[in-house]
């Protein structure tokens, strides 16, 4: 795998050559690293699924570099979608819209909808701009594993599986985009992410009701996801830590030493944004230690804390599903 400095024009040039040849390229975004391919080339997109071992029923997000491109790929863009796009793009908001036929089935897993976002990371924008075509990209991790927030994570996770990686530094949000769809009753949040429910609700009505029609079906919303290889247990207090042969993912600086052999603190002062930025990288490091279990302290479920807890719950579910509990 060639690892290149994404801020250099020659690296973007090289990446575009790979994309044009139907290859995949890993690139930085402000949320997490993505694994991109030409969104309009089904053979190229198939290579994403191959490199990640991702099941084909899990649709991809189409990344664009100009707001106007939504009209190229989506039909009937509701006014609330336009409003959110005006406010939050470029940035970590993904909108689900009715798709146009030009988007290949493999991108949307056959759904009548397409998920789109315009990232704000300068390397991502330059890449898409220079390519002049949309780039389909999931997070650049093997399926079910945690999302990479550093170029080094991608290099380790997808070693030997992809030809090129653009290094654009650490992802500033550290957690994936917020995914929304537009329903009769308001905006429905499919995945909590880097833009909080509170921020969205300043501009649109949020609904908890999800219409059960084909438009909002989301086969990718699996009950387990984002999971470390080691079992993970969410705890309220350090008293629940039963073994020193463990890793402890603390939300804030603990009041007393933990018995866990390894510990990461998401934010000394308990700041949720800082915690989100450190979330995946801390969990990835703790998972690499030779331990039996990861204990994760719960975080307050407000703002971006909801996104953190959504990921922790899915990470903890994997084990119970595997063990049939
Ligand atoms: O921040 C992000 O969103 C990152 C960066 C790389 O942009 N991407 C990302 O992609 O997290 P991925 O594939 O790991 O997660 C995208 C999720 C999937 O779980 C999928 O189910 C959902 O988006 N999705 C994609 N298209 C959809 C659609 N048409 N309807 C419902 N859900 C969709
Ligand atoms: Mg992902």
Coordinates of C-alpha atoms in Angstrom, one line a residue, residues 63-282:
X63 CA -19.5 11.8 -1.1
X64 CA -19.8 14.9 -3.2
X65 CA -17.8 18.2 -3.3
X66 CA -20.5 20.6 -4.3
X67 CA -23.9 21.0 -2.8
X68 CA -25.6 21.2 -6.2
X69 CA -24.6 17.7 -7.0
X70 CA -27.5 16.4 -4.8
X71 CA -29.7 17.2 -7.7
X72 CA -27.6 15.1 -10.1
X73 CA -28.1 12.0 -7.9
X74 CA -31.3 12.6 -6.0
X75 CA -35.0 13.0 -7.0
X76 CA -37.5 15.2 -5.0
X77 CA -35.2 16.9 -2.5
X78 CA -37.5 18.1 0.3
X79 CA -37.2 21.6 1.5
X80 CA -36.1 20.4 5.0
X81 CA -33.2 18.5 3.3
X82 CA -32.1 21.6 1.4
X83 CA -32.2 23.6 4.6
X84 CA -30.0 21.2 6.5
X85 CA -27.6 20.9 3.6
X86 CA -27.3 24.7 3.4
X87 CA -26.5 24.8 7.1
X88 CA -24.4 21.8 7.7
X89 CA -22.5 21.2 4.4
X90 CA -19.7 20.8 4.0
X91 CA -19.7 18.7 7.2
X92 CA -20.7 15.5 9.0
X93 CA -24.3 15.3 8.0
X94 CA -25.5 12.5 5.6
X95 CA -28.9 12.9 4.0
X96 CA -31.0 10.0 2.6
X97 CA -32.9 10.9 -0.5
X98 CA -34.7 9.2 -3.3
X99 CA -32.1 8.2 -5.8
X100 CA -31.7 8.7 -9.5
X101 CA -31.1 5.7 -11.7
X102 CA -27.5 6.9 -12.4
X103 CA -26.5 5.6 -9.0
X104 CA -25.6 1.9 -9.4
X105 CA -27.6 -0.6 -7.3
X106 CA -24.4 -1.9 -5.6
X107 CA -24.0 1.5 -3.9
X108 CA -27.5 1.6 -2.4
X109 CA -27.8 -2.2 -1.9
X110 CA -30.8 -2.0 -4.2
X111 CA -32.7 0.6 -2.1
X112 CA -34.7 3.3 -3.8
X113 CA -32.7 5.8 -1.8
X114 CA -29.2 7.1 -1.8
X115 CA -27.2 8.5 1.2
X116 CA -25.1 11.6 0.4
X117 CA -22.7 13.9 2.1
X118 CA -20.3 16.7 1.4
X119 CA -17.3 16.3 3.7
X120 CA -15.4 19.3 5.0
X121 CA -11.9 17.8 5.2
X122 CA -9.8 19.7 2.7
X123 CA -8.1 16.6 1.3
X124 CA -11.5 14.8 0.8
X125 CA -12.9 17.9 -1.0
X126 CA -9.8 18.3 -3.2
X127 CA -9.9 14.6 -4.1
X128 CA -13.6 14.6 -5.1
X129 CA -13.2 18.0 -6.9
X130 CA -10.2 16.9 -8.9
X131 CA -11.9 13.6 -9.7
X132 CA -15.1 15.5 -10.9
X133 CA -17.2 12.5 -9.9
X134 CA -18.8 11.4 -6.6
X135 CA -16.9 9.0 -4.4
X136 CA -18.7 6.1 -2.7
X137 CA -17.1 5.4 0.7
X138 CA -17.7 3.6 3.9
X139 CA -15.4 3.9 6.9
X140 CA -12.0 2.4 6.1
X141 CA -12.2 -0.5 8.5
X142 CA -12.8 -4.2 8.1
X143 CA -16.6 -4.9 8.3
X144 CA -17.9 -4.7 11.9
X145 CA -14.7 -3.3 13.3
X146 CA -14.1 0.2 14.7
X147 CA -13.7 3.2 12.4
X148 CA -10.2 4.5 11.8
X149 CA -9.5 8.1 12.8
X150 CA -5.7 8.1 11.9
X151 CA -3.9 7.1 8.8
X152 CA -1.9 4.6 10.9
X153 CA -5.1 2.8 11.8
X154 CA -6.0 2.3 8.1
X155 CA -2.5 1.2 7.2
X156 CA -2.8 -1.6 9.9
X157 CA -6.4 -2.6 9.3
X158 CA -6.3 -2.8 5.5
X159 CA -2.7 -3.8 5.0
X160 CA -2.2 -5.6 1.7
X161 CA -5.9 -5.0 0.7
X162 CA -5.8 -1.6 -0.9
X163 CA -3.3 0.1 -3.3
X164 CA -3.2 3.6 -1.8
X165 CA -3.9 5.7 1.4
X166 CA -3.9 9.5 1.6
X167 CA -2.7 10.7 5.0
X168 CA -4.6 13.8 6.1
X169 CA -3.8 13.7 9.8
X170 CA -6.2 12.8 12.6
X171 CA -10.0 13.1 12.0
X172 CA -11.2 16.0 14.1
X173 CA -14.6 14.7 15.0
X174 CA -13.5 11.1 15.4
X175 CA -17.1 9.8 15.0
X176 CA -19.1 9.2 11.9
X177 CA -21.6 11.5 10.3
X178 CA -25.1 11.8 11.5
X179 CA -27.5 10.1 9.1
X180 CA -31.0 11.5 8.5
X181 CA -34.0 10.9 6.3
X182 CA -37.0 13.1 5.7
X183 CA -40.4 11.8 6.6
X184 CA -44.0 13.2 6.9
X185 CA -43.6 13.9 10.6
X186 CA -40.1 15.4 10.4
X187 CA -36.5 14.5 10.2
X188 CA -35.7 10.9 11.4
X189 CA -32.2 10.2 12.7
X190 CA -30.9 6.8 11.5
X191 CA -27.5 7.1 13.1
X192 CA -26.5 9.5 15.8
X193 CA -23.2 11.1 14.8
X194 CA -20.9 14.1 14.8
X195 CA -23.8 16.6 14.5
X196 CA -26.0 16.3 17.5
X197 CA -29.8 15.9 17.7
X198 CA -29.9 19.2 19.6
X199 CA -28.1 21.0 16.7
X200 CA -30.5 19.6 14.2
X201 CA -33.6 20.4 16.2
X202 CA -32.7 24.1 16.1
X203 CA -33.6 24.0 12.5
X204 CA -36.0 21.2 11.8
X205 CA -38.6 19.1 13.6
X206 CA -37.1 15.7 14.7
X207 CA -39.4 12.7 14.7
X208 CA -39.0 9.5 16.5
X209 CA -41.4 7.7 14.2
X210 CA -40.0 6.0 11.3
X211 CA -42.3 5.2 8.5
X212 CA -42.1 1.6 7.5
X213 CA -42.0 2.1 3.8
X214 CA -39.2 1.1 1.4
X215 CA -37.8 4.6 1.4
X216 CA -36.4 4.6 4.9
X217 CA -35.5 0.9 5.2
X218 CA -31.8 0.8 6.2
X219 CA -30.3 -2.7 5.9
X220 CA -27.0 -1.3 7.2
X221 CA -28.4 -0.6 10.7
X222 CA -27.2 -3.9 12.1
X223 CA -27.5 -4.5 15.9
X224 CA -23.8 -5.0 16.3
X225 CA -21.1 -2.9 14.7
X226 CA -18.1 -0.8 15.6
X227 CA -16.9 -3.7 17.7
X228 CA -13.5 -4.4 19.2
X229 CA -12.2 -8.0 19.0
X230 CA -12.4 -8.2 22.8
X231 CA -15.7 -8.3 24.7
X232 CA -16.9 -4.9 25.9
X233 CA -19.0 -4.2 28.9
X234 CA -20.6 -0.8 29.6
X235 CA -20.3 0.2 33.3
X236 CA -21.8 2.9 35.5
X237 CA -19.0 2.9 38.0
X238 CA -15.5 1.5 38.5
X239 CA -16.8 -0.9 41.2
X240 CA -18.1 -3.1 38.3
X241 CA -14.5 -3.8 37.1
X242 CA -14.0 -7.4 38.2
X243 CA -10.5 -8.2 36.9
X244 CA -7.2 -6.5 36.5
X245 CA -6.7 -8.3 33.2
X246 CA -8.8 -5.7 31.5
X247 CA -8.8 -2.4 29.7
X248 CA -10.7 0.6 31.1
X249 CA -12.1 3.2 28.8
X250 CA -12.8 6.1 31.1
X251 CA -15.0 9.0 30.1
X252 CA -13.3 11.5 32.5
X253 CA -10.3 11.4 34.9
X254 CA -11.3 8.8 37.5
X255 CA -11.4 9.8 41.2
X256 CA -9.2 6.8 42.2
X257 CA -6.8 4.4 40.4
X258 CA -8.5 1.7 38.4
X259 CA -7.5 -2.0 38.9
X260 CA -7.5 -2.4 35.1
X261 CA -4.0 -3.0 33.6
X262 CA -4.7 -0.5 30.8
X263 CA -6.6 2.7 30.8
X264 CA -7.5 5.5 28.4
X265 CA -9.3 8.6 29.4
X266 CA -11.5 10.1 26.7
X267 CA -11.5 13.6 28.2
X268 CA -9.8 14.5 31.5
X269 CA -12.4 17.3 32.0
X270 CA -15.4 15.3 30.7
X271 CA -15.8 17.3 27.5
X272 CA -18.0 15.2 25.1
X273 CA -16.6 16.7 21.9
X274 CA -13.1 15.8 23.1
X275 CA -14.3 12.4 24.1
X276 CA -15.8 11.7 20.7
X277 CA -12.5 12.8 19.0
X278 CA -10.6 10.3 21.1
X279 CA -13.2 7.5 21.1
X280 CA -12.3 5.1 18.3
X281 CA -8.5 5.6 18.6
X282 CA -8.6 4.9 22.4

